[in-house]
mmCIF file of C-alpha atoms in Angstrom:
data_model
loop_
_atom_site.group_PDB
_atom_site.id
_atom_site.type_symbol
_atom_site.label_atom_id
_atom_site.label_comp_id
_atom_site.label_asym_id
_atom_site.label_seq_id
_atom_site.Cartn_x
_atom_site.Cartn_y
_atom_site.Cartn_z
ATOM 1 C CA UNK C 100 104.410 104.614 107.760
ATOM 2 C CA UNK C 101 103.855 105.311 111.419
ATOM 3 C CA UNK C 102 106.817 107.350 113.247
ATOM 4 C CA UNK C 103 106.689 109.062 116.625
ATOM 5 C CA UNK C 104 106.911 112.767 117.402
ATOM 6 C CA UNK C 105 109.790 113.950 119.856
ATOM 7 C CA UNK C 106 106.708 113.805 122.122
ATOM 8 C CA UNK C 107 106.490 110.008 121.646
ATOM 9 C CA UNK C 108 103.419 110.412 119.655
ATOM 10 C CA UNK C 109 102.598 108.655 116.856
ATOM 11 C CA UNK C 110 102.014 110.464 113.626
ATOM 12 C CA UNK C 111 101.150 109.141 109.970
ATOM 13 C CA UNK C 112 103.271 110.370 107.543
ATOM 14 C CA UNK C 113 101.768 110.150 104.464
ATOM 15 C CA UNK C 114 103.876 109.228 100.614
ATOM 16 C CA UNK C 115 101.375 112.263 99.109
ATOM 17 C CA UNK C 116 102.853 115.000 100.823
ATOM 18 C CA UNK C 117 106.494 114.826 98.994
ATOM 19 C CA UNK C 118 104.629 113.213 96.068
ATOM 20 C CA UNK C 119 102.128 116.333 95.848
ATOM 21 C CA UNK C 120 105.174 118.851 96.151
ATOM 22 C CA UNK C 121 107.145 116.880 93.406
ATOM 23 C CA UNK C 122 104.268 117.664 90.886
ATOM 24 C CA UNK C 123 104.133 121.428 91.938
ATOM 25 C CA UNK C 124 108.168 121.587 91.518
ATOM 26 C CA UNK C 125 107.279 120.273 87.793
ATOM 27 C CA UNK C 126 104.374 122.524 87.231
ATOM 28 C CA UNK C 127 106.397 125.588 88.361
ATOM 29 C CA UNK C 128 109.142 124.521 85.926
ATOM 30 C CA UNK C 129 106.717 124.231 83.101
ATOM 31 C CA UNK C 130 105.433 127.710 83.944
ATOM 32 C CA UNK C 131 108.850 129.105 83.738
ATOM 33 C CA UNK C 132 109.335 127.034 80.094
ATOM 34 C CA UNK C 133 105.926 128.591 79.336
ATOM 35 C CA UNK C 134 106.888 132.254 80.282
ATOM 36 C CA UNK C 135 109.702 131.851 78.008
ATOM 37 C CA UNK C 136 107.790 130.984 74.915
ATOM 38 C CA UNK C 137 105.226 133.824 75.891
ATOM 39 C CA UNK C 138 108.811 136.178 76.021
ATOM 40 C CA UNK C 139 110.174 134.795 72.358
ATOM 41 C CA UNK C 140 107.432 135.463 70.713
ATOM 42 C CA UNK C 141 107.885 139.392 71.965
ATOM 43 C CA UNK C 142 109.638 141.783 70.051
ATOM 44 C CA UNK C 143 113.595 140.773 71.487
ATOM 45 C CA UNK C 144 116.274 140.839 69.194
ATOM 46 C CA UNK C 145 117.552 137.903 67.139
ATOM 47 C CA UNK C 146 120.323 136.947 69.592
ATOM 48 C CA UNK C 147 118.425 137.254 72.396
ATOM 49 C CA UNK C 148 115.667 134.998 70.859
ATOM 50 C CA UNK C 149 118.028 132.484 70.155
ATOM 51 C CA UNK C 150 119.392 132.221 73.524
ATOM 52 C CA UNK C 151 116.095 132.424 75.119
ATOM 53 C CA UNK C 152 115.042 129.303 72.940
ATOM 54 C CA UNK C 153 117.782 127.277 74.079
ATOM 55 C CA UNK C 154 117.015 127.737 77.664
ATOM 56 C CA UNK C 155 113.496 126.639 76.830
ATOM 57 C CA UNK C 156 114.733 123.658 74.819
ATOM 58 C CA UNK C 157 116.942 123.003 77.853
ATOM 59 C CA UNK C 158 114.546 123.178 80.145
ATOM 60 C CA UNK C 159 112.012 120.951 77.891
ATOM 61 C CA UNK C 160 114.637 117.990 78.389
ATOM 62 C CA UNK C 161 115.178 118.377 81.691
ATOM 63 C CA UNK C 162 111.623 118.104 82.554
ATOM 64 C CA UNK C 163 110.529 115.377 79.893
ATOM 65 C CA UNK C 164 113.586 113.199 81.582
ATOM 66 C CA UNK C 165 112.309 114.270 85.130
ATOM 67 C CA UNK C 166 108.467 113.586 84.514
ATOM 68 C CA UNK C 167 109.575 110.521 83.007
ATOM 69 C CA UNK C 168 111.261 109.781 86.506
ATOM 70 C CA UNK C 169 108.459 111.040 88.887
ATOM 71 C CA UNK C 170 105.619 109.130 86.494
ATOM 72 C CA UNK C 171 108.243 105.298 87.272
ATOM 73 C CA UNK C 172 107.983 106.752 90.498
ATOM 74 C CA UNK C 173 104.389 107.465 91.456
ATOM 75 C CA UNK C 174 102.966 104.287 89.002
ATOM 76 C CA UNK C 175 105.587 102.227 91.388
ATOM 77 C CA UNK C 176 104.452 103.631 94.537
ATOM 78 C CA UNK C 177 100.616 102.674 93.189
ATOM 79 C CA UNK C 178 101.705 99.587 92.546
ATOM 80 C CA UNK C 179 100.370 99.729 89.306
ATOM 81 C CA UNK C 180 104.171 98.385 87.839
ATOM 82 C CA UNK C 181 107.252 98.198 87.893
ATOM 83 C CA UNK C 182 109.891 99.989 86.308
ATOM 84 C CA UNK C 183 112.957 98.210 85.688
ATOM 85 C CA UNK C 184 115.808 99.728 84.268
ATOM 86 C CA UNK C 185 114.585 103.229 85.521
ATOM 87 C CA UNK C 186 115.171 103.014 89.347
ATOM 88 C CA UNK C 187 118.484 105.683 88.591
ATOM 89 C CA UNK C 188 116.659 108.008 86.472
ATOM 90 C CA UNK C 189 113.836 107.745 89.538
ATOM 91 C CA UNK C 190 116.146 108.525 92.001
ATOM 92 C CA UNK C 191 118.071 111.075 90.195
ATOM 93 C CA UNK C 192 114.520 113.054 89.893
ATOM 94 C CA UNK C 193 113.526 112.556 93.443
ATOM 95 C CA UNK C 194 117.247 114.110 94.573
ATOM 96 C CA UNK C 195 117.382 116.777 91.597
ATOM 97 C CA UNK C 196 114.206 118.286 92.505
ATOM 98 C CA UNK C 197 114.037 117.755 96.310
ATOM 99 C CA UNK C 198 115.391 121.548 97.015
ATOM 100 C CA UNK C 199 112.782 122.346 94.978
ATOM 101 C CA UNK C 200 110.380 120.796 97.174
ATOM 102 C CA UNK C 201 111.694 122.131 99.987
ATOM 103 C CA UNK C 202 111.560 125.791 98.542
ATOM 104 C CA UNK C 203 107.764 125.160 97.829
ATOM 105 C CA UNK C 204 107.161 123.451 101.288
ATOM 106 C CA UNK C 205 108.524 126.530 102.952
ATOM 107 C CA UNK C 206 106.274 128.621 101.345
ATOM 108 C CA UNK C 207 103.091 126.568 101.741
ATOM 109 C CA UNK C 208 104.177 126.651 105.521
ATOM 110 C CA UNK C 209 105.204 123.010 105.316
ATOM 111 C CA UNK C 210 107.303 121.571 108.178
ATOM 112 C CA UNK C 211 110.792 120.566 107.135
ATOM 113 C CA UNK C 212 110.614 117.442 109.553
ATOM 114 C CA UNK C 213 107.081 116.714 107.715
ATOM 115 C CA UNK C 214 108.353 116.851 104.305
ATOM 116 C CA UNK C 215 111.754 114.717 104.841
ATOM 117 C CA UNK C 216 109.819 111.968 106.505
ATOM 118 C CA UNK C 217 107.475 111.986 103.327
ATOM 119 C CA UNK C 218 111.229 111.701 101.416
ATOM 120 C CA UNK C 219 112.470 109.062 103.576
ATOM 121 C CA UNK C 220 108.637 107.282 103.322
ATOM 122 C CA UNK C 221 108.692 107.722 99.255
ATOM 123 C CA UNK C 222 112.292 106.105 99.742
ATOM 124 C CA UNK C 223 111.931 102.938 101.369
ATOM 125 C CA UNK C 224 108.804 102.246 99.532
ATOM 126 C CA UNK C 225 110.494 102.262 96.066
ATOM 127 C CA UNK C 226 113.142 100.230 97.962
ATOM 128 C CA UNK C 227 110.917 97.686 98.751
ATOM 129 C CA UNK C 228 109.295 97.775 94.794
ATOM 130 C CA UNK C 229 112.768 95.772 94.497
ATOM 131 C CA UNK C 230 114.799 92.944 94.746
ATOM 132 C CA UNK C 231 117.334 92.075 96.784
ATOM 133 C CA UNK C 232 119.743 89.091 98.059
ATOM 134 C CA UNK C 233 122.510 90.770 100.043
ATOM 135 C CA UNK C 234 125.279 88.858 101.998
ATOM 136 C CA UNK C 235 124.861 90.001 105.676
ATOM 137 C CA UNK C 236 128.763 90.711 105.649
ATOM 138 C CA UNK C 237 127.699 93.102 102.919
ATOM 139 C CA UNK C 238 124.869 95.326 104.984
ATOM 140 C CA UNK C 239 125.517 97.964 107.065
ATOM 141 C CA UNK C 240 123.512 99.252 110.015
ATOM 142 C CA UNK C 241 124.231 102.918 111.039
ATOM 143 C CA UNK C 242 123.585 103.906 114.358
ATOM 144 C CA UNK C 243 123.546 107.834 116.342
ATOM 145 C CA UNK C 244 125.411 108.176 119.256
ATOM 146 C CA UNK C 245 122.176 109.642 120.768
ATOM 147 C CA UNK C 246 120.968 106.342 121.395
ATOM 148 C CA UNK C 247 123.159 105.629 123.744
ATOM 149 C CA UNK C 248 122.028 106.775 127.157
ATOM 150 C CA UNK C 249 123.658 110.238 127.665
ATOM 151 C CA UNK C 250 125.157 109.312 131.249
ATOM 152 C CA UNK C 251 126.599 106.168 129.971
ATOM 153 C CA UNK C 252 131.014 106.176 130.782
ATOM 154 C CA UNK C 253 131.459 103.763 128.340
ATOM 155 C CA UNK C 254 131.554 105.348 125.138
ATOM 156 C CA UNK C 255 131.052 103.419 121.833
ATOM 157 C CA UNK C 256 131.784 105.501 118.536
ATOM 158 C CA UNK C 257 135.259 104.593 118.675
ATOM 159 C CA UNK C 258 134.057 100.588 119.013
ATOM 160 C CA UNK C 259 130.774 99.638 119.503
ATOM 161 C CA UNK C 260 131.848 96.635 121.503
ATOM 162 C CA UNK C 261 132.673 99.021 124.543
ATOM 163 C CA UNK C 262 129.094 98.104 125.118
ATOM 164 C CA UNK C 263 128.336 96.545 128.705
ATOM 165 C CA UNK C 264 125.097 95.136 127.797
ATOM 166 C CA UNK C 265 123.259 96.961 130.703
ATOM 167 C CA UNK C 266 120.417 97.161 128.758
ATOM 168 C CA UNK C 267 119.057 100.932 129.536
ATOM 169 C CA UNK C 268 119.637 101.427 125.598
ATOM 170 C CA UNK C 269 118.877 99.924 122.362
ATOM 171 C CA UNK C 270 122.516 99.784 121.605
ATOM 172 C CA UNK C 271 122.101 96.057 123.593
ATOM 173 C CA UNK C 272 119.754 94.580 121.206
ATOM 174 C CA UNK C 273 120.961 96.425 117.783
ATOM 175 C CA UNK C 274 124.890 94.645 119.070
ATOM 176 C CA UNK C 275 122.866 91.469 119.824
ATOM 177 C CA UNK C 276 120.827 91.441 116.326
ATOM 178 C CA UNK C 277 124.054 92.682 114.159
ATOM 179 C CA UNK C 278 126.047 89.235 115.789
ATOM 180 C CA UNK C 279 122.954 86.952 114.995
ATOM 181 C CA UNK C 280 122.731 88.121 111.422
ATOM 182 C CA UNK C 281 126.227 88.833 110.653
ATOM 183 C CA UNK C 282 126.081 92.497 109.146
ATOM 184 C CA UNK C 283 128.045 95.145 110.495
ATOM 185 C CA UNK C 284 127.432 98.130 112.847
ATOM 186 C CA UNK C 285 128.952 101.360 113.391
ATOM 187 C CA UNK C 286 127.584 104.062 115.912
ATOM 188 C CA UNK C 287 127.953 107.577 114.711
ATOM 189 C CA UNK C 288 128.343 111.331 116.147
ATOM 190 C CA UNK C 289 127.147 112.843 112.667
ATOM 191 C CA UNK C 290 127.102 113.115 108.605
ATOM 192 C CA UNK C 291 130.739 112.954 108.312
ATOM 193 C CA UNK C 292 131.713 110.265 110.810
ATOM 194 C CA UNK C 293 128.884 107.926 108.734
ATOM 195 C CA UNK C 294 130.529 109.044 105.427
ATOM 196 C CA UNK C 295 133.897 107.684 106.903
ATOM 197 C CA UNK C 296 132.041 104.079 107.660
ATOM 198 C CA UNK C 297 130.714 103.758 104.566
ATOM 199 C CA UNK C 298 133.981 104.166 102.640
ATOM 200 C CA UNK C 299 135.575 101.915 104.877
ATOM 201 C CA UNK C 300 133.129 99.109 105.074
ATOM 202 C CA UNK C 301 132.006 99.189 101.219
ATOM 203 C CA UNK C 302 128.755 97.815 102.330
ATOM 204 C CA UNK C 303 125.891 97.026 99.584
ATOM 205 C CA UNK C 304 123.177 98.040 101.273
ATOM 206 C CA UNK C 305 122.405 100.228 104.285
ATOM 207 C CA UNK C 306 120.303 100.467 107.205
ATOM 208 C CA UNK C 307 120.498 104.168 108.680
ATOM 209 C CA UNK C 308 118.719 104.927 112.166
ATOM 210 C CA UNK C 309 118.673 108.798 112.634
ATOM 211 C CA UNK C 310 115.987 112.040 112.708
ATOM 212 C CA UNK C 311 114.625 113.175 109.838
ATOM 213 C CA UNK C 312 117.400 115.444 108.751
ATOM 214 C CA UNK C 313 120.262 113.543 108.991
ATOM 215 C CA UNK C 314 118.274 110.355 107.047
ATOM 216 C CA UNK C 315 117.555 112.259 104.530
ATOM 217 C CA UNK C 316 120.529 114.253 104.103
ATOM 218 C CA UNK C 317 122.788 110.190 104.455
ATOM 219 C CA UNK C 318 119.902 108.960 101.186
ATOM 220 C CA UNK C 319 121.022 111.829 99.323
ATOM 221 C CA UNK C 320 124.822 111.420 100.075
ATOM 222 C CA UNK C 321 125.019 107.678 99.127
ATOM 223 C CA UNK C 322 123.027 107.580 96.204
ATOM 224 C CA UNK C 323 122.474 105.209 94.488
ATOM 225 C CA UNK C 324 123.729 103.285 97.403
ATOM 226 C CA UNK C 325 119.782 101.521 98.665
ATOM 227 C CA UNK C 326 119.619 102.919 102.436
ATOM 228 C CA UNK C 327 116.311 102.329 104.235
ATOM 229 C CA UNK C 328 115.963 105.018 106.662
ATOM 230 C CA UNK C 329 114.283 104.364 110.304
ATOM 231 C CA UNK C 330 113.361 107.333 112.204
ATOM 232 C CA UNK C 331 114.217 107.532 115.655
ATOM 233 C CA UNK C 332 112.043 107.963 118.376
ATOM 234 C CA UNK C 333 113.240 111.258 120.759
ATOM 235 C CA UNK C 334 110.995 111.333 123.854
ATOM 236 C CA UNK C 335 113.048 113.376 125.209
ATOM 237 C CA UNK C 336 113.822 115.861 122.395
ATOM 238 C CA UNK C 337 116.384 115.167 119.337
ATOM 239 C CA UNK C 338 120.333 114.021 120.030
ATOM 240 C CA UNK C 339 119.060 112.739 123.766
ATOM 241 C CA UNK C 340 118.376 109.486 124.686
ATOM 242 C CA UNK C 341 116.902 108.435 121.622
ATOM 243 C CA UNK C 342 115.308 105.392 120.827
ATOM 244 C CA UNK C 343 114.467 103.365 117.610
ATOM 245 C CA UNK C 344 112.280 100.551 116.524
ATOM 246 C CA UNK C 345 113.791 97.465 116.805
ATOM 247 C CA UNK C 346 111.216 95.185 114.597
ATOM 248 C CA UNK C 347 111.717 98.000 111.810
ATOM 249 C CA UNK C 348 115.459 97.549 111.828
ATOM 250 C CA UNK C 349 114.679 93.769 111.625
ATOM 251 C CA UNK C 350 112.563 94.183 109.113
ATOM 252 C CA UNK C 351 114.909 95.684 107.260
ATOM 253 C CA UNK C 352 117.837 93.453 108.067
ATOM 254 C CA UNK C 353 115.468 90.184 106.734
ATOM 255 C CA UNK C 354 114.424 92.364 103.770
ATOM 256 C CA UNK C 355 118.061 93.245 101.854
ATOM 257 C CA UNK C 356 119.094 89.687 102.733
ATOM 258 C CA UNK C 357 115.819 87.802 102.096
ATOM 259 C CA UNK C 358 113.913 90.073 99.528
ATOM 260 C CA UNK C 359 111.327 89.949 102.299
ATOM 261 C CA UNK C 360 108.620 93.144 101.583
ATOM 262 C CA UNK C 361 108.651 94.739 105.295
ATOM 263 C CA UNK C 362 105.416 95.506 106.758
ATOM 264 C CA UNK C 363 106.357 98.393 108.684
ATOM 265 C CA UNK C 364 105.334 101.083 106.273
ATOM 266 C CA UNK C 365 101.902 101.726 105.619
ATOM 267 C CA UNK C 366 100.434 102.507 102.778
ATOM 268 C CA UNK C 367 99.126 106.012 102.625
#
């Protein structure tokens, strides 16, 4: 997956890094099941042991269901198969441990930014391990406000048709391409604006255009809701004048209705 930096530079963001912080979250839980045993075995007192083994047992199931998860998850991503009937349990590990990962990443000095764009990379990929054949009426494309050009009178989260079709933004060609294809568009100040759209369109399917915090933050809201994230461009820093790519949110748009694989994310 290529994305650019608020410098307009493009970076590689690579599947590994979330991937790679996923198996240390699991490692550091077995540790802690492993401590446990090590502490049973000492000389506690019979109700003490007893609780202490059913935190252990606890913890056993919660990380033979979650490595069951990450291994659907990682085999997918290889493309070595596919795991049908486990995309929830996939998710639900990839959301139930992605605190954990960013716990870890702050200690390993990992950027936030870095990591959620590995999230939002691992995301779309295991979206497009799937099939899909969405109605367009049934897709919705969630747009920031910040891609609107700041000086701009006419504003557009209240309708999105208070667009002039100047052209200085994107918001032009994203009206243009939502009337061609027939799915629906809503342009949004933050989390709980998009929340609001969602409930009232009821859409199948989502494609959200936003930085990496807010994407990732919108995957982990609407889950299991499929939302294919697009990370805006900011060349001149985040929440101004943003930009997005257009082919990506094309891409995506041909993708949920056609089953199409995009070719916009690399593999890495």
């Amino acid at each position: 997956m290529l994305t650019i930096n608020r410098n307009g530079e493009s970076t590689k963001i690579k599947k590994r890094i979330f991937i790679g912080l996923l198996a240390a979250s699991v490692l550091l839980i077995f540790g802690i099941i492993l401590s446990g045993v090590l502490i049973y075995y000492n000389k506690f007192g019979a109700w003490y042991r007893y609780l202490l083994l059913a935190i252990i047992a606890l913890l056993g199931l919660f990380i033979l269901i979650v490595g069951i998860g990450l291994a659907g998850v990682v085999m997918t991503l290889l493309n070595v198969r596919k795991f049908y009937g486990l995309e929830g349990l996939m998710n639900d590990s990839l959301n139930v441990l992605f605190p954990l990962v960013l716990a870890l990443g702050k200690i390993l000095h990992i950027p936030k930014d870095v990591i959620k764009s590995s999230y939002i990379e691992v995301n779309n990929k295991l979206l497009q391990s799937r099939s899909y054949s969405i109605k367009p009426g049934d897709i919705l494309i969630l747009v920031p406000h910040c891609l609107q050009k700041w000086d701009c009178p006419h504003k557009i989260t209240a309708d999105a048709s208070n667009c002039r079709h100047c052209g200085r933004c994107n918001i032009d060609k994203l009206l243009k391409m939502s009337n061609d294809y027939g799915v629906h568009l809503a342009v949004v100040t933050g989390g709980t604006l998009a929340r609001k759209k969602v409930i009232d369109t009821k859409p199948k399917a989502i494609i959200a255009i936003a930085c990496e915090r807010d994407l990732t933050e919108g995957i982990l809201d609407t889950n299991p809701l499929p939302v294919m994230g697009v990370i805006n461009i900011r060349p001149e820093g985040p929440c101004k004048n943003t930009q997005v790519d257009l082919d990506k949110v094309t891409e995506a748009i041909d993708f949920f209705i056609n089953g199409k694989e995009s070719t916009s994310i690399e593999k890495s």
